[in-house]
Coordinates of C-alpha atoms and ligand atoms in Angstrom, one line a residue:
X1 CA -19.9 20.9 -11.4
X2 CA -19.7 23.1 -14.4
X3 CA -16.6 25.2 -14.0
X4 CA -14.6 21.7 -13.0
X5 CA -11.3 21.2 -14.7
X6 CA -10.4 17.9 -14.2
X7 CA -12.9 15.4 -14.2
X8 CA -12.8 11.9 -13.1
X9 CA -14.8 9.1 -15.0
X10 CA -18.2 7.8 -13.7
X11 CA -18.0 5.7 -10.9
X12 CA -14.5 6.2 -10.1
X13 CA -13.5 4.5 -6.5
X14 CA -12.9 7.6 -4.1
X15 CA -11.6 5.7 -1.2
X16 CA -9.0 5.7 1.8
X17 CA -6.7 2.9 2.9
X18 CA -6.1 1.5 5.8
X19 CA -4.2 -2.1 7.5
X20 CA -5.9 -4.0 10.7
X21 CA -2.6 -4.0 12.6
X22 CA -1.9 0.1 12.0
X23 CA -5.8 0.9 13.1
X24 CA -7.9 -2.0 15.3
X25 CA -5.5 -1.7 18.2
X26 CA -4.9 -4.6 20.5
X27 CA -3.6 -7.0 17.9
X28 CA -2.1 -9.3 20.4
X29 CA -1.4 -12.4 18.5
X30 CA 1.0 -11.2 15.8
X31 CA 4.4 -11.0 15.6
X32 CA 4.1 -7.1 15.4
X33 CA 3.0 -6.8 19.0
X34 CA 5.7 -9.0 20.0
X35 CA 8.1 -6.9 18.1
X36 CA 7.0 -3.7 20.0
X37 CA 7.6 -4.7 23.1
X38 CA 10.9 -5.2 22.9
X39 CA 13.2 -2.3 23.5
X40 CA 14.1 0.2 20.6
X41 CA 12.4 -1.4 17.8
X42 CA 10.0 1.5 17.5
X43 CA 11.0 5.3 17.1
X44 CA 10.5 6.4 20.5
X45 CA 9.4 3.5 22.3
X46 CA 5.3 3.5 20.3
X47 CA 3.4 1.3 20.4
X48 CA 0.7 0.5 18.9
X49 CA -1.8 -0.3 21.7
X50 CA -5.4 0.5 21.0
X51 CA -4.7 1.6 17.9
X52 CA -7.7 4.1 16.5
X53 CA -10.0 1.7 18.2
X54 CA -11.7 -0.1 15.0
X55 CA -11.8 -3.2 16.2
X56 CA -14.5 -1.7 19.2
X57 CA -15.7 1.1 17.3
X58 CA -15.4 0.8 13.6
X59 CA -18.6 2.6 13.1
X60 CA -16.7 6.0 14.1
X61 CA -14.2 6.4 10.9
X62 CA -17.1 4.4 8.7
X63 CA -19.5 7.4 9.6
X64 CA -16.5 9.6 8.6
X65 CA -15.5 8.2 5.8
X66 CA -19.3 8.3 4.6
X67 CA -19.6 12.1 5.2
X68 CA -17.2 13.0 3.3
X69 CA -18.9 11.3 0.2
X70 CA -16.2 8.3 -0.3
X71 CA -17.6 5.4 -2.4
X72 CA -14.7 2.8 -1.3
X73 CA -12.6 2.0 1.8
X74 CA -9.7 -0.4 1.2
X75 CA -8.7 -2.6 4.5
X76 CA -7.1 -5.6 5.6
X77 CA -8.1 -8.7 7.8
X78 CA -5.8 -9.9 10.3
X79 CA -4.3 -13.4 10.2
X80 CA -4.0 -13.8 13.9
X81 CA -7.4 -12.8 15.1
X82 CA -8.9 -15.3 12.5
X83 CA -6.7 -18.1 12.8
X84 CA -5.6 -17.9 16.3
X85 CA -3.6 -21.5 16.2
X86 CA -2.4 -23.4 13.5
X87 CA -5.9 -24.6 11.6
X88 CA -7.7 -23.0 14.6
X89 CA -10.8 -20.6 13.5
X90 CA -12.1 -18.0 15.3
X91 CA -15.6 -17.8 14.1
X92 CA -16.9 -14.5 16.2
X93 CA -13.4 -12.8 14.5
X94 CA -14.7 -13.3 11.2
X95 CA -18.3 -12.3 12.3
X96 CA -17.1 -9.5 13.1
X97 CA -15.6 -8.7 9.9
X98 CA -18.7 -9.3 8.2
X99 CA -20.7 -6.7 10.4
X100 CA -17.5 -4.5 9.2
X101 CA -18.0 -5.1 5.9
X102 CA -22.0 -5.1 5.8
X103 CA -21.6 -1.1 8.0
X104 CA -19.6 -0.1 5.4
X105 CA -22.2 -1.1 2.1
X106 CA -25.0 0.5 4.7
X107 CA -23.1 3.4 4.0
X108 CA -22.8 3.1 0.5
X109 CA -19.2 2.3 0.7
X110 CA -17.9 -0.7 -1.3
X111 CA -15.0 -2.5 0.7
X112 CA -11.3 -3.9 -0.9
X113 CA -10.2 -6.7 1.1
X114 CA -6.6 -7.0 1.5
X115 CA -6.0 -10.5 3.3
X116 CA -2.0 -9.9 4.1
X117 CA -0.9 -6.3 5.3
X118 CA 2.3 -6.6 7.0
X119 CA 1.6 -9.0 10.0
X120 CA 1.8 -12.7 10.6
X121 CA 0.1 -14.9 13.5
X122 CA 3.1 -15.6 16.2
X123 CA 2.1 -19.1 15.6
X124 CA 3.5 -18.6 11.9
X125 CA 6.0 -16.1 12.6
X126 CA 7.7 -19.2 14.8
X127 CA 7.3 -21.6 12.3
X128 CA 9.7 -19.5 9.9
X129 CA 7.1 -17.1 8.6
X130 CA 7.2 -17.3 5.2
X131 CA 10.0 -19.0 4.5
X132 CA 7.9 -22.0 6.0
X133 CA 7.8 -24.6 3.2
X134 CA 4.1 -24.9 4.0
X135 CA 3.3 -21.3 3.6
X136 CA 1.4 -21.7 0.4
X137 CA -1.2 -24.1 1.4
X138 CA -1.4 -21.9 5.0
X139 CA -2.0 -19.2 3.1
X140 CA -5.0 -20.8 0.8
X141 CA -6.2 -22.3 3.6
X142 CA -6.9 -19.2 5.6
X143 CA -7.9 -17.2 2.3
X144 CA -10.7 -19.7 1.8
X145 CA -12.1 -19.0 5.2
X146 CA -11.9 -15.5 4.9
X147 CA -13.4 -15.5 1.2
X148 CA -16.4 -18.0 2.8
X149 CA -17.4 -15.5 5.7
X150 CA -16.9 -12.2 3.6
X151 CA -17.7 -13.3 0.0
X152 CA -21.2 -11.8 0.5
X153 CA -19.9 -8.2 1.1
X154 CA -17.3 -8.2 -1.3
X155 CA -15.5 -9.7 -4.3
X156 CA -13.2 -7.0 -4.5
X157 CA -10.0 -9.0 -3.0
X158 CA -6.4 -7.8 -2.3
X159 CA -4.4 -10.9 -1.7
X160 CA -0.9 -9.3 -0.7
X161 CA 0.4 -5.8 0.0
X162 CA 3.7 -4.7 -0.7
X163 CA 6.0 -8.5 -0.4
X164 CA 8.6 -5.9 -1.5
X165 CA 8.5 -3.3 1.6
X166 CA 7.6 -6.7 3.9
X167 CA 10.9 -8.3 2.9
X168 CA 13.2 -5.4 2.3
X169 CA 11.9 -4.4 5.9
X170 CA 11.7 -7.3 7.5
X171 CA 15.0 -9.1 5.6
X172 CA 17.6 -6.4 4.4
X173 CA 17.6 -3.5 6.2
X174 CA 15.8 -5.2 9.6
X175 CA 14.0 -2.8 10.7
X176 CA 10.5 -5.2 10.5
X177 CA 10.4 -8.0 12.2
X178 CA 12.2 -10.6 12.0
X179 CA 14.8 -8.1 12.0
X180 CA 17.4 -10.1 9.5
X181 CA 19.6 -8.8 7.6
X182 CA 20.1 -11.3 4.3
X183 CA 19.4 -10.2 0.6
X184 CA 19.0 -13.9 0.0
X185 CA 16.4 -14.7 2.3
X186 CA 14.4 -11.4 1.3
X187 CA 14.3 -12.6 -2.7
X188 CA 12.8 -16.1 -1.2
X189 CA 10.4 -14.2 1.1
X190 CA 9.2 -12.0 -2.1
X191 CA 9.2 -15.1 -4.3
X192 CA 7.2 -17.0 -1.5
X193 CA 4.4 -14.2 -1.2
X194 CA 3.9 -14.3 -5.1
X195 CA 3.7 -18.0 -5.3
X196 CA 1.1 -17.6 -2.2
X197 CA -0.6 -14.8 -4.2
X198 CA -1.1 -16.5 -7.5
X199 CA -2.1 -19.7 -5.5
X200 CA -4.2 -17.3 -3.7
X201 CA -6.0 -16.4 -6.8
X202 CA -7.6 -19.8 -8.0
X203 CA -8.3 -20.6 -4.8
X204 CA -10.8 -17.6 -4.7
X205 CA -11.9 -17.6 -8.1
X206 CA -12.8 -21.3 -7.6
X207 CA -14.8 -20.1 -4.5
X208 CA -16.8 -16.7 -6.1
X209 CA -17.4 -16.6 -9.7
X210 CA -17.5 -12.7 -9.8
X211 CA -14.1 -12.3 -8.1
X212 CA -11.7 -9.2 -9.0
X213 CA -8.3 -10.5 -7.3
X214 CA -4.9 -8.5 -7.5
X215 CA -2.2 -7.4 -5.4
X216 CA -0.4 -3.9 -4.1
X217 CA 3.2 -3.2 -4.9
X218 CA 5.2 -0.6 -3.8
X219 CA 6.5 1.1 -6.8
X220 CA 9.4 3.4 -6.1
X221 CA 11.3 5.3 -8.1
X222 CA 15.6 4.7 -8.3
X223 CA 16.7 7.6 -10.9
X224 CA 20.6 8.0 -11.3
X225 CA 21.8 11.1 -9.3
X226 CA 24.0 12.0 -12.2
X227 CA 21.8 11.0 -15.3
X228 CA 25.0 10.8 -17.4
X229 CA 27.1 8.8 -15.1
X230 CA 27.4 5.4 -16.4
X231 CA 27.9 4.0 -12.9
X232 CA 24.9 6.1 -11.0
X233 CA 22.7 4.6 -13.8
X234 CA 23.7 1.4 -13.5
X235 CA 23.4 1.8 -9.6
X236 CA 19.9 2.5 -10.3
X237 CA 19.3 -0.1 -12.6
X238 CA 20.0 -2.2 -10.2
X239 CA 17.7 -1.3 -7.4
X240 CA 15.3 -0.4 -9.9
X241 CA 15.3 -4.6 -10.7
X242 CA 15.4 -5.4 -7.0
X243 CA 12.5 -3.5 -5.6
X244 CA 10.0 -3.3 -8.8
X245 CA 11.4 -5.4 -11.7
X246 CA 11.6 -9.0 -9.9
X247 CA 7.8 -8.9 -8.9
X248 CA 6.6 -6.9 -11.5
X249 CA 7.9 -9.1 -14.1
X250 CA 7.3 -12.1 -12.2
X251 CA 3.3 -11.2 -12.3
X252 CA 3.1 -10.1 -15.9
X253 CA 5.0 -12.0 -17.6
X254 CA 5.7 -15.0 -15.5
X255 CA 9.4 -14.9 -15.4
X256 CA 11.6 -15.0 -12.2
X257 CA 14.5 -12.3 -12.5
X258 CA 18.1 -12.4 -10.5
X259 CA 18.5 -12.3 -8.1
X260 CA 15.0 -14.1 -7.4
X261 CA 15.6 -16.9 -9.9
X262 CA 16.0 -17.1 -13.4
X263 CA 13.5 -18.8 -15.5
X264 CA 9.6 -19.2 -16.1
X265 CA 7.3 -18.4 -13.3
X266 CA 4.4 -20.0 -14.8
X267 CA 1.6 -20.5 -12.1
X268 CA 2.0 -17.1 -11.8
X269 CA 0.9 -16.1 -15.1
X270 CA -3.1 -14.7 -15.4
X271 CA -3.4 -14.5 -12.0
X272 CA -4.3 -10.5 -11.9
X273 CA -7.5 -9.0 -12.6
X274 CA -6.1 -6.0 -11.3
X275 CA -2.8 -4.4 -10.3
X276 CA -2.6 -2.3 -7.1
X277 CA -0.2 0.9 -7.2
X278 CA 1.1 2.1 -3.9
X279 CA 3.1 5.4 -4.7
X280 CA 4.6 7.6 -2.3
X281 CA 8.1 9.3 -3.6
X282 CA 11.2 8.3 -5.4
X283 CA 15.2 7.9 -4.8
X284 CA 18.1 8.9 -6.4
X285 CA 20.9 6.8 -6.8
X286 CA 24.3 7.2 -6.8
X287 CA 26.9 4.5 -7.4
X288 CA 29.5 3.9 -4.5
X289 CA 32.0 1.2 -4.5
X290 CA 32.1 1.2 -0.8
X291 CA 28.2 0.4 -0.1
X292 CA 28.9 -3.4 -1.1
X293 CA 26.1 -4.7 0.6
X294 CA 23.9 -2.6 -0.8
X295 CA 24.6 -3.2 -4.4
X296 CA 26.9 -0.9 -4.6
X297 CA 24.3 2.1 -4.1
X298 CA 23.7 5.0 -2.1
X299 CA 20.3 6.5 -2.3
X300 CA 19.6 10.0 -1.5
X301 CA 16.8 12.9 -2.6
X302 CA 17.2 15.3 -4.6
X303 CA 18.0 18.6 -3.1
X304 CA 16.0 20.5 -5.1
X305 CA 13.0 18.9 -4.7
X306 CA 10.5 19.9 -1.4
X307 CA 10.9 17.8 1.3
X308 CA 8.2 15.9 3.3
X309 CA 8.1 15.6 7.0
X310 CA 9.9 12.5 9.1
X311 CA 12.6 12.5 6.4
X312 CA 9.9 10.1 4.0
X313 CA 11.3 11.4 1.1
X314 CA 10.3 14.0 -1.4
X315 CA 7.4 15.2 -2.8
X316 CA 7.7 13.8 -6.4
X317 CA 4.2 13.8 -7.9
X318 CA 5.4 13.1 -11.4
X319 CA 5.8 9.8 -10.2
X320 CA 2.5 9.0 -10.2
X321 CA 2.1 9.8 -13.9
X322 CA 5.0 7.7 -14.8
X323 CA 3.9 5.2 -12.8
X324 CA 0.5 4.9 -14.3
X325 CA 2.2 4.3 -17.5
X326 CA 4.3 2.3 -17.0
X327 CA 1.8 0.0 -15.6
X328 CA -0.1 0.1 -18.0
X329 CA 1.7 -1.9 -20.3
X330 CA 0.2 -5.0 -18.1
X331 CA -3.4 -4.3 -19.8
X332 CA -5.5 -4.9 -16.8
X333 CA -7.3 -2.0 -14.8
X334 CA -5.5 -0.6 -12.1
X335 CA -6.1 1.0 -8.4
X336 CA -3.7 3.5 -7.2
X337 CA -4.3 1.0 -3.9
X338 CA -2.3 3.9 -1.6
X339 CA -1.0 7.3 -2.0
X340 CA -0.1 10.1 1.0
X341 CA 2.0 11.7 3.1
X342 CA 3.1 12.3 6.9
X343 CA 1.9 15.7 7.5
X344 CA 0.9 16.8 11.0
X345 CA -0.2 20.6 10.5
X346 CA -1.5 19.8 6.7
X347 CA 0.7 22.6 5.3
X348 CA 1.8 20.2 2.3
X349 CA -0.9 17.8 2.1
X350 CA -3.8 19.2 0.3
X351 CA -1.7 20.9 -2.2
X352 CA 0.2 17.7 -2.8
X353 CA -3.0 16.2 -3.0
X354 CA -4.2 18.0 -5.7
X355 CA -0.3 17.5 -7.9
X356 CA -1.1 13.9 -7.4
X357 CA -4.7 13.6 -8.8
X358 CA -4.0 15.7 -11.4
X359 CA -1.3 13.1 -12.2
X360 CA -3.6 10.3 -12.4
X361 CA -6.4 12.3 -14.5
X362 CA -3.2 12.8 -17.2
X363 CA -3.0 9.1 -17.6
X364 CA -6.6 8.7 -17.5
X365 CA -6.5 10.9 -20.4
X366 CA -4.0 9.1 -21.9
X367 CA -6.2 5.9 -21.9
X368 CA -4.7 4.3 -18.5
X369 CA -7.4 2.4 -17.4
X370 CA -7.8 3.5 -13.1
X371 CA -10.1 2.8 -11.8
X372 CA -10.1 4.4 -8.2
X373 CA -7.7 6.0 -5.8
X374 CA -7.2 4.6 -2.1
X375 CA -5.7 7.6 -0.2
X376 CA -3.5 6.3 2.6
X377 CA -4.6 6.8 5.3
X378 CA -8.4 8.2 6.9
X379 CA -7.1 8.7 10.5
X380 CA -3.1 9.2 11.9
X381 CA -2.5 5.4 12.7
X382 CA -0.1 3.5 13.5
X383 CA 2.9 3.5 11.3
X384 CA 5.2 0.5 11.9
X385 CA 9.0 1.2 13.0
X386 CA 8.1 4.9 12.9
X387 CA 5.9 4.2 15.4
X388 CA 3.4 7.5 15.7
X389 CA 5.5 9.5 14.4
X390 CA 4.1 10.0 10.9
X391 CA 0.7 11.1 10.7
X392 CA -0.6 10.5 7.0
X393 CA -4.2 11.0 7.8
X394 CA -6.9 13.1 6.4
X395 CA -7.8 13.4 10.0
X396 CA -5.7 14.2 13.2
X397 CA -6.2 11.5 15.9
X398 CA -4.8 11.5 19.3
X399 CA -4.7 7.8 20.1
X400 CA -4.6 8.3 23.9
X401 CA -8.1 10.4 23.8
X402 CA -9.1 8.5 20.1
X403 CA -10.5 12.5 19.7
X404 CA -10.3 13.0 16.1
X405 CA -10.2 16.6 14.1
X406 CA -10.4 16.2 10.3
X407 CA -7.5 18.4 8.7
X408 CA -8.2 20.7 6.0
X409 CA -7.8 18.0 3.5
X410 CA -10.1 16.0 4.7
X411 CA -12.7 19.1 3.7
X412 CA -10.9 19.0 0.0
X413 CA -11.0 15.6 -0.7
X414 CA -14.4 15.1 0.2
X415 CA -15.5 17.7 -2.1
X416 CA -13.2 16.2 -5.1
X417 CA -14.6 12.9 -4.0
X418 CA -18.6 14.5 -4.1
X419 CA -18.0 16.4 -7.2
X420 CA -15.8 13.7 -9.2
X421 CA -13.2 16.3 -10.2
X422 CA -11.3 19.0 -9.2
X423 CA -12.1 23.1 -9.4
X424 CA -10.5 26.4 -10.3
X425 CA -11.2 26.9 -6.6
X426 CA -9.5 24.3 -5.3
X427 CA -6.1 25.2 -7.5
X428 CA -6.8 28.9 -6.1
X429 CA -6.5 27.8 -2.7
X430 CA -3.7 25.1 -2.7
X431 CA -1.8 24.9 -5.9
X432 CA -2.0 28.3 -7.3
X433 CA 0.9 27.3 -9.5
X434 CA -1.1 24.6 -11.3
X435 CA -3.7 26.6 -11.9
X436 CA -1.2 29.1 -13.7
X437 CA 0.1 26.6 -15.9
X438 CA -3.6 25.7 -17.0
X439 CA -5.5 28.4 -16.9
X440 CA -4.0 31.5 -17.4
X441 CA -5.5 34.6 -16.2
Ligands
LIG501 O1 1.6 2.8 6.4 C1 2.2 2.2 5.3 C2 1.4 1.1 4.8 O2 1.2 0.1 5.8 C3 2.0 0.4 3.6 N1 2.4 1.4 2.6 C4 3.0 2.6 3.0 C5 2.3 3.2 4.1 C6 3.0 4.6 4.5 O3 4.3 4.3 4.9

């Protein structure tokens, strides 16, 4: 590609994300289905039934994914189908995860693992989840079975995604089940999952020698609404050390932060080979002395910036840059594990698309050591307490037909995927204003 612009280091992972609960359909055993079927939990009434159908027919977004020339599909195994009662294994469940794994290297595609994406086996989720005092050695003990059946197709390991979106979710604002609403019991949920992660970690280094183990965090951005207000910034502060600080210092430097603890955190030291970014948009934060249980905060975006569909935020692509760099004080190669939007008629995506790659070729070039990018998503799935109601994929599915119809981005990140960097054309048809800014003329 001669005339390319930005260009991507060899073997960069071009990838897409995905979670077992948000795609394989019929997840029965987990405390999401239960969730679902009770009344109002899910913007209106979804479900989320048969899914896209990969558990039947994973072959179908596999052959997509392939055609499109993507080197690396990030997914998740579920909890519930493998361990269907407390010790229980379901062999044939984690058969069938291998024949996933081994379609996907047929096709040249190299699989991430991720063994916890949001959902718990009802068996666990009844026990107290994970605020069980046993959920660490649950946890390892699963993870070994999964790392035993799949080790041959992968060393490339995801222990956790996003404790931080699972417990704000699930513990503050109740909107995931268990539907509570207690900042107290969200820090011991977030503090749980890391001590399960880095526990996590020697258990599977101990079982495959070559193992690259990390974890995917949520990182949002909390900027003060007035940048000179002393109380906006301290607002921001504030949620800033909630959602990102507490787990990102607890995995770097080992040390628990308020209001998770305060003091050293040292199993949890070295246990990242990796560090997972998921980055979709930022808030701004304004200080409000009537917002008590929230810290004092309310968030908001900024009206200048371009909106994106379903009320998910804005579109804040600099993020990703700041991001990067910020991360990269940790010293470790990272994956940009997730990165999208909801977009039904693709009007914003592939231009938004192209603002956020260009972001993480600026921190490549500034020595930020990533090593792939997982878009999120490959097909509409799915998506939690929005129900179906934000489409983030590359390609349209109806999930009563399963018909499929690849968007327009789908075309263009295939070809930045094939080519390993991004054209003059490209710009020219979906960010004309980048391509300004770069080359004139
Ligand atoms: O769909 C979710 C995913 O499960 C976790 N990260 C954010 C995505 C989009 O909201």
């Amino acid at each position: 590609m001669p005339d390319a612009i930005f260009h991507f280091p060899p073997n960069f992972r071009w990838g897409v994300a995905t979670a077992a609960h948000q795609i394989e359909g019929n997840n029965t055993n987990n405390q999401w289905w239960a969730w679902e079927q009770q009344e109002g939990r899910i913007k209106q009434g979804g479900k989320s039934g048969l899914a896209c159908d990969v558990w039947q027919h994973p072959e179908v977004d596999f052959d997509r994914a392939a055609a499109m020339g993507l080197n690396a599909m990030r997914l998740s195994v579920e909890w519930s189908r493998i361990e269907v009662a407390p010790g229980r294994i379901d062999t044939a469940a984690l058969d069938r995860y291998r024949a996933m794994l081994k379609a996907l290297r047929e096709r040249g595609i190299e699989p991430m693992v991720t063994l916890h994406h949001f959902s718990d086996p009802i068996w666990l989720a009844d026990e107290g989840g994970w605020l069980n005092v046993n959920i660490i050695q649950y946890f390892t003990r699963y993870v070994e079975q999964v790392v035993r059946a799949l080790g041959e197709y992968t060393n490339l390991w995801c222990t956790i995604n996003e404790p931080n979106v699972y417990a704000y979710q699930g513990y503050m604002a109740g909107v995931f089940p268990p539907g509570k609403q207690d900042s107290r019991m969200a820090f011991a949920v977030i503090r749980a999952m890391l001590q399960a992660h880095a526990a996590a970690y020697r258990r599977i280094h101990r079982l495959q020698e070559n193992a690259q183990v990390g974890l995917a965090h949520n990182l949002r951005f909390f900027d003060p609404a007035r940048p000179r207000n002393l109380l906006d910034r301290l607002a921001a502060w504030v949620r800033d050390l909630g959602f990102n600080q507490t787990t990102l210092r607890a995995v770097w430097d080992g040390w628990w932060l308020p209001p998770m603890g305060f003091g050293p955190a040292l199993p949890l030291r070295h246990t990242l080979d990796w560090f997972g970014l998921n980055y979709y948009t930022r808030d701004l934060v304004h200080f409000d002395r009537s917002a008590r249980a929230d810290f004092f905060a309310q968030t908001m975006h900024d009206p200048q910036a371009e909106p994106l569909d379903g009320n998910y935020g804005e579109l804040y692509p600099q993020g990703m840059f700041r991001a990067l760099k910020h991360l990269a004080r940790m010293g470790i190669p990272i994956y940009v594990t997730e990165n999208g939007i909801p977009d039904a008629d693709d009007d914003q995506r592939p231009r938004a698309l192209l603002l956020h790659l260009r972001e993480v070729w600026r921190a490549l070039q500034d020595n930020v050591p990533v090593q792939g990018y997982y878009h999120w998503t490959l097909t509409d799935n799915f998506e939690w307490a929005e129900g179906w109601t934000l489409p983030f994929g590359l390609i349209e599915l109806d999930p009563q037909t399963q018909a499929r119809i690849p968007r327009p981005s789908a075309d263009l990140y295939g070809a930045i995927a094939q080519g390993n960097a991004i054209t003059p054309e490209m710009l020219d048809a979906y960010a004309p204003e980048l391509r300004k800014v770069l080359l004139p003329g």
